[in-house]
PDB file of C-alpha atoms in Angstrom:
ATOM      1  CA  MET A  70     -31.648 -36.166  36.008  1.00 81.00           C
ATOM      2  CA  VAL A  71     -31.381 -39.911  35.745  1.00 87.00           C
ATOM      3  CA  THR A  72     -33.870 -40.043  32.371  1.00 85.00           C
ATOM      4  CA  GLU A  73     -36.034 -42.676  32.029  1.00 86.00           C
ATOM      5  CA  ASP A  74     -34.198 -44.149  28.663  1.00 87.00           C
ATOM      6  CA  ARG A  75     -30.905 -44.264  29.773  1.00 87.00           C
ATOM      7  CA  ARG A  76     -30.043 -45.461  26.498  1.00 85.00           C
ATOM      8  CA  THR A  77     -30.526 -42.837  24.442  1.00 89.00           C
ATOM      9  CA  TYR A  78     -30.265 -39.967  26.815  1.00 89.00           C
ATOM     10  CA  GLY A  79     -28.234 -41.289  29.618  1.00 91.00           C
ATOM     11  CA  PHE A  80     -24.841 -42.143  28.279  1.00 95.00           C
ATOM     12  CA  VAL A  81     -22.964 -42.455  25.514  1.00 96.00           C
ATOM     13  CA  GLY A  82     -22.137 -46.154  24.855  1.00 96.00           C
ATOM     14  CA  VAL A  83     -18.855 -46.029  22.665  1.00 97.00           C
ATOM     15  CA  ARG A  84     -17.495 -44.205  25.280  1.00 97.00           C
ATOM     16  CA  SER A  85     -15.691 -45.117  28.874  1.00 98.00           C
ATOM     17  CA  ILE A  86     -16.882 -45.198  31.927  1.00 98.00           C
ATOM     18  CA  SER A  87     -14.396 -42.198  32.905  1.00 97.00           C
ATOM     19  CA  ASP A  88     -15.394 -39.731  30.185  1.00 96.00           C
ATOM     20  CA  ASN A  89     -19.468 -40.266  30.536  1.00 96.00           C
ATOM     21  CA  ILE A  90     -18.631 -39.616  34.216  1.00 96.00           C
ATOM     22  CA  ILE A  91     -16.001 -36.598  33.752  1.00 93.00           C
ATOM     23  CA  LEU A  92     -17.283 -34.808  30.307  1.00 91.00           C
ATOM     24  CA  PRO A  93     -20.663 -33.430  31.656  1.00 91.00           C
ATOM     25  CA  ASN A  94     -18.499 -32.049  34.630  1.00 93.00           C
ATOM     26  CA  GLY A  95     -15.334 -30.930  32.991  1.00 89.00           C
ATOM     27  CA  ASP A  96     -15.501 -27.653  35.174  1.00 91.00           C
ATOM     28  CA  LEU A  97     -14.561 -29.760  38.240  1.00 92.00           C
ATOM     29  CA  PHE A  98     -11.510 -31.247  36.383  1.00 90.00           C
ATOM     30  CA  ALA A  99     -10.008 -28.788  33.986  1.00 88.00           C
ATOM     31  CA  LYS A 100      -7.881 -26.046  34.708  1.00 84.00           C
ATOM     32  CA  GLY A 101      -6.969 -23.753  31.837  1.00 85.00           C
ATOM     33  CA  GLY A 102      -8.941 -25.969  29.699  1.00 83.00           C
ATOM     34  CA  ILE A 103      -6.433 -28.682  30.578  1.00 89.00           C
ATOM     35  CA  TRP A 104      -7.440 -32.221  32.438  1.00 88.00           C
ATOM     36  CA  ASP A 105      -6.353 -32.513  35.433  1.00 92.00           C
ATOM     37  CA  LYS A 106      -5.414 -36.494  35.007  1.00 92.00           C
ATOM     38  CA  LYS A 107      -4.817 -37.603  38.119  1.00 94.00           C
ATOM     39  CA  LYS A 108      -7.778 -35.784  39.964  1.00 94.00           C
ATOM     40  CA  VAL A 109     -10.082 -37.388  37.285  1.00 94.00           C
ATOM     41  CA  GLN A 110      -8.490 -40.733  37.840  1.00 95.00           C
ATOM     42  CA  GLN A 111      -9.330 -40.417  41.723  1.00 96.00           C
ATOM     43  CA  GLU A 112     -12.847 -38.787  41.230  1.00 95.00           C
ATOM     44  CA  VAL A 113     -14.092 -41.737  38.904  1.00 97.00           C
ATOM     45  CA  ALA A 114     -12.231 -44.540  41.032  1.00 97.00           C
ATOM     46  CA  LYS A 115     -14.357 -43.515  44.599  1.00 96.00           C
ATOM     47  CA  ILE A 116     -17.232 -42.968  42.667  1.00 96.00           C
ATOM     48  CA  CYS A 117     -17.441 -46.100  41.027  1.00 97.00           C
ATOM     49  CA  LYS A 118     -15.990 -48.164  44.153  1.00 97.00           C
ATOM     50  CA  ARG A 119     -19.319 -46.133  46.030  1.00 94.00           C
ATOM     51  CA  LEU A 120     -21.835 -47.336  43.479  1.00 95.00           C
ATOM     52  CA  SER A 121     -20.107 -50.869  42.987  1.00 96.00           C
ATOM     53  CA  VAL A 122     -20.104 -50.296  39.402  1.00 97.00           C
ATOM     54  CA  LYS A 123     -18.682 -53.887  37.775  1.00 97.00           C
ATOM     55  CA  ALA A 124     -16.150 -53.079  35.747  1.00 98.00           C
ATOM     56  CA  PRO A 125     -12.433 -54.221  34.554  1.00 97.00           C
ATOM     57  CA  ASP A 126     -11.450 -50.803  34.675  1.00 96.00           C
ATOM     58  CA  ALA A 127     -12.732 -46.957  34.269  1.00 97.00           C
ATOM     59  CA  ASN A 128     -11.574 -47.315  30.210  1.00 97.00           C
ATOM     60  CA  THR A 129     -14.490 -49.942  29.587  1.00 98.00           C
ATOM     61  CA  LEU A 130     -17.172 -49.164  27.379  1.00 98.00           C
ATOM     62  CA  VAL A 131     -20.116 -47.720  29.167  1.00 98.00           C
ATOM     63  CA  GLY A 132     -21.990 -49.630  26.286  1.00 97.00           C
ATOM     64  CA  ASN A 133     -20.352 -52.933  27.243  1.00 98.00           C
ATOM     65  CA  LEU A 134     -21.851 -52.533  30.661  1.00 97.00           C
ATOM     66  CA  SER A 135     -24.973 -54.712  31.584  1.00 94.00           C
ATOM     67  CA  GLY A 136     -28.517 -52.625  32.375  1.00 93.00           C
ATOM     68  CA  GLY A 137     -27.687 -52.329  36.042  1.00 94.00           C
ATOM     69  CA  ASN A 138     -23.460 -51.051  35.620  1.00 95.00           C
ATOM     70  CA  GLN A 139     -25.121 -48.029  33.132  1.00 96.00           C
ATOM     71  CA  GLN A 140     -27.708 -46.652  35.134  1.00 94.00           C
ATOM     72  CA  LYS A 141     -25.353 -46.570  38.108  1.00 95.00           C
ATOM     73  CA  VAL A 142     -22.646 -44.535  35.866  1.00 96.00           C
ATOM     74  CA  VAL A 143     -25.618 -42.741  34.807  1.00 95.00           C
ATOM     75  CA  LEU A 144     -26.217 -41.669  38.344  1.00 94.00           C
ATOM     76  CA  ALA A 145     -22.501 -41.417  38.642  1.00 95.00           C
ATOM     77  CA  LYS A 146     -22.418 -38.613  36.497  1.00 93.00           C
ATOM     78  CA  TRP A 147     -24.920 -36.572  38.731  1.00 92.00           C
ATOM     79  CA  LEU A 148     -23.531 -37.689  42.349  1.00 92.00           C
ATOM     80  CA  VAL A 149     -20.025 -36.518  41.030  1.00 93.00           C
ATOM     81  CA  ARG A 150     -21.326 -32.992  41.216  1.00 91.00           C
ATOM     82  CA  ASN A 151     -22.100 -33.004  45.118  1.00 86.00           C
ATOM     83  CA  ILE A 152     -26.293 -32.198  44.074  1.00 93.00           C
ATOM     84  CA  LYS A 153     -28.388 -31.815  46.937  1.00 95.00           C
ATOM     85  CA  LEU A 154     -31.357 -32.937  44.442  1.00 96.00           C
ATOM     86  CA  LEU A 155     -31.724 -36.241  42.371  1.00 96.00           C
ATOM     87  CA  ILE A 156     -34.271 -36.624  39.840  1.00 96.00           C
ATOM     88  CA  LEU A 157     -34.652 -40.542  38.826  1.00 96.00           C
ATOM     89  CA  ASP A 158     -37.142 -41.195  36.283  1.00 96.00           C
ATOM     90  CA  GLU A 159     -38.097 -45.012  36.256  1.00 95.00           C
ATOM     91  CA  PRO A 160     -34.770 -45.497  37.524  1.00 94.00           C
ATOM     92  CA  THR A 161     -34.584 -49.463  37.213  1.00 94.00           C
ATOM     93  CA  ARG A 162     -36.973 -49.427  34.098  1.00 92.00           C
ATOM     94  CA  GLY A 163     -35.248 -52.621  31.908  1.00 88.00           C
ATOM     95  CA  ILE A 164     -32.876 -53.847  34.759  1.00 92.00           C
ATOM     96  CA  ASP A 165     -32.223 -57.290  36.474  1.00 91.00           C
ATOM     97  CA  VAL A 166     -33.910 -57.815  40.032  1.00 92.00           C
ATOM     98  CA  GLY A 167     -30.258 -57.940  41.646  1.00 91.00           C
ATOM     99  CA  ALA A 168     -29.699 -54.234  40.012  1.00 92.00           C
ATOM    100  CA  LYS A 169     -32.878 -53.216  41.357  1.00 93.00           C
ATOM    101  CA  GLN A 170     -32.002 -54.341  44.228  1.00 94.00           C
ATOM    102  CA  GLU A 171     -28.128 -52.264  44.324  1.00 94.00           C
ATOM    103  CA  ILE A 172     -30.224 -49.149  42.749  1.00 94.00           C
ATOM    104  CA  TYR A 173     -32.695 -48.985  45.622  1.00 95.00           C
ATOM    105  CA  SER A 174     -29.967 -49.473  48.353  1.00 94.00           C
ATOM    106  CA  LEU A 175     -27.871 -46.316  46.844  1.00 94.00           C
ATOM    107  CA  ILE A 176     -31.576 -44.559  46.487  1.00 94.00           C
ATOM    108  CA  THR A 177     -32.227 -45.590  49.911  1.00 95.00           C
ATOM    109  CA  GLU A 178     -28.203 -44.245  51.000  1.00 94.00           C
ATOM    110  CA  PHE A 179     -28.299 -40.793  49.082  1.00 94.00           C
ATOM    111  CA  ALA A 180     -31.869 -40.416  51.338  1.00 94.00           C
ATOM    112  CA  GLU A 181     -30.371 -40.972  54.464  1.00 95.00           C
ATOM    113  CA  GLN A 182     -26.966 -39.448  53.425  1.00 94.00           C
ATOM    114  CA  GLY A 183     -29.762 -35.979  52.981  1.00 94.00           C
ATOM    115  CA  LEU A 184     -30.075 -35.705  49.470  1.00 95.00           C
ATOM    116  CA  ALA A 185     -33.286 -34.616  48.130  1.00 96.00           C
ATOM    117  CA  ILE A 186     -35.008 -37.477  45.968  1.00 96.00           C
ATOM    118  CA  ILE A 187     -37.792 -37.042  43.290  1.00 96.00           C
ATOM    119  CA  LEU A 188     -38.699 -40.768  42.347  1.00 95.00           C
ATOM    120  CA  ILE A 189     -40.623 -40.638  38.896  1.00 95.00           C
ATOM    121  CA  SER A 190     -41.917 -44.174  38.564  1.00 94.00           C
ATOM    122  CA  SER A 191     -45.151 -46.344  36.929  1.00 91.00           C
ATOM    123  CA  ASP A 192     -44.204 -49.639  38.871  1.00 93.00           C
ATOM    124  CA  MET A 193     -46.719 -49.509  42.344  1.00 93.00           C
ATOM    125  CA  PRO A 194     -43.941 -51.839  44.436  1.00 93.00           C
ATOM    126  CA  GLU A 195     -41.092 -49.696  43.566  1.00 94.00           C
ATOM    127  CA  VAL A 196     -43.611 -46.480  44.472  1.00 93.00           C
ATOM    128  CA  LEU A 197     -44.848 -48.275  47.623  1.00 93.00           C
ATOM    129  CA  SER A 198     -41.200 -49.330  49.074  1.00 93.00           C
ATOM    130  CA  MET A 199     -39.148 -46.643  47.954  1.00 94.00           C
ATOM    131  CA  SER A 200     -40.998 -43.080  48.823  1.00 93.00           C
ATOM    132  CA  HIS A 201     -41.254 -40.879  52.123  1.00 93.00           C
ATOM    133  CA  ARG A 202     -44.044 -39.014  50.038  1.00 95.00           C
ATOM    134  CA  VAL A 203     -46.320 -39.972  47.066  1.00 96.00           C
ATOM    135  CA  GLY A 204     -47.556 -37.675  44.587  1.00 95.00           C
ATOM    136  CA  VAL A 205     -50.000 -38.565  42.563  1.00 93.00           C
ATOM    137  CA  VAL A 206     -50.330 -37.069  38.724  1.00 91.00           C
ATOM    138  CA  GLY A 207     -52.532 -37.759  36.356  1.00 84.00           C
ATOM    139  CA  GLY A 208     -53.824 -36.252  33.166  1.00 82.00           C
ATOM    140  CA  GLY A 209     -50.685 -33.579  33.388  1.00 85.00           C
ATOM    141  CA  LYS A 210     -52.666 -32.668  37.176  1.00 89.00           C
ATOM    142  CA  MET A 211     -51.511 -33.066  40.547  1.00 93.00           C
ATOM    143  CA  LEU A 212     -53.642 -35.127  41.859  1.00 93.00           C
ATOM    144  CA  GLY A 213     -52.915 -35.322  45.659  1.00 94.00           C
ATOM    145  CA  ILE A 214     -49.942 -36.232  47.810  1.00 96.00           C
ATOM    146  CA  LEU A 215     -49.864 -38.899  50.341  1.00 96.00           C
ATOM    147  CA  ASP A 216     -47.535 -39.072  53.529  1.00 95.00           C
ATOM    148  CA  ARG A 217     -45.709 -42.153  54.606  1.00 92.00           C
ATOM    149  CA  ASN A 218     -48.445 -43.037  56.570  1.00 94.00           C
ATOM    150  CA  GLU A 219     -50.890 -42.540  54.258  1.00 94.00           C
ATOM    151  CA  ILE A 220     -49.614 -44.258  51.099  1.00 94.00           C
ATOM    152  CA  SER A 221     -51.023 -47.151  49.929  1.00 94.00           C
ATOM    153  CA  GLN A 222     -51.945 -48.891  46.457  1.00 94.00           C
ATOM    154  CA  ASN A 223     -55.933 -48.807  47.278  1.00 95.00           C
ATOM    155  CA  LYS A 224     -55.051 -44.575  47.740  1.00 94.00           C
ATOM    156  CA  ILE A 225     -53.492 -44.400  45.113  1.00 93.00           C
ATOM    157  CA  MET A 226     -55.687 -46.109  42.657  1.00 92.00           C
ATOM    158  CA  LYS A 227     -58.517 -44.161  44.172  1.00 92.00           C
ATOM    159  CA  MET A 228     -57.029 -41.029  43.337  1.00 92.00           C
ATOM    160  CA  ILE A 229     -56.426 -42.116  39.638  1.00 89.00           C
ATOM    161  CA  VAL A 230     -59.690 -43.790  39.016  1.00 90.00           C
ATOM    162  CA  GLU A 231     -62.122 -40.315  40.646  1.00 87.00           C
ATOM    163  CA  ALA A 232     -59.493 -38.552  38.309  1.00 84.00           C
ATOM    164  CA  LYS A 233     -60.298 -40.208  35.508  1.00 80.00           C
ATOM    165  CA  GLY A 234     -63.757 -40.092  36.427  1.00 72.00           C
ATOM    166  CA  ASP A 235     -63.757 -35.991  36.330  1.00 71.00           C
ATOM    167  CA  GLU A 236     -62.571 -36.455  32.608  1.00 65.00           C
TER     168      GLU A 236
END
């Protein structure tokens, strides 16, 4: 899961890009408690290239990266595992417009490659442009699900307003 608060829960700012990607995935890169440094370097280089992480090298501290590149490092640590489902909670909050477009492109690419994505967002344009289905949640309850051809800001807002009226 890519958390809403990446600075608190998504990465360790005083550690390198490499450490942030590899430490939660130690089982993939160590045998008998010993790191395979060559494998680590290859995987980190591959995933950073795939996600277009902009940094001098993999030893760069994540805290020194832009918000968009920090978010890419958070994504990278999960994508190393060849996951089937990615949960993204407010994936573009606090990053600049250019970085948002990069994240949107990555999300689209992941979906096209068959990765299931749950996108949690309070950004209506993001929801409208990135979703194939929208589940509207309010007050801890599922208010409804809209398929791609039904998704509109008016329908989403109507569900929310009607739920508020029922309280």
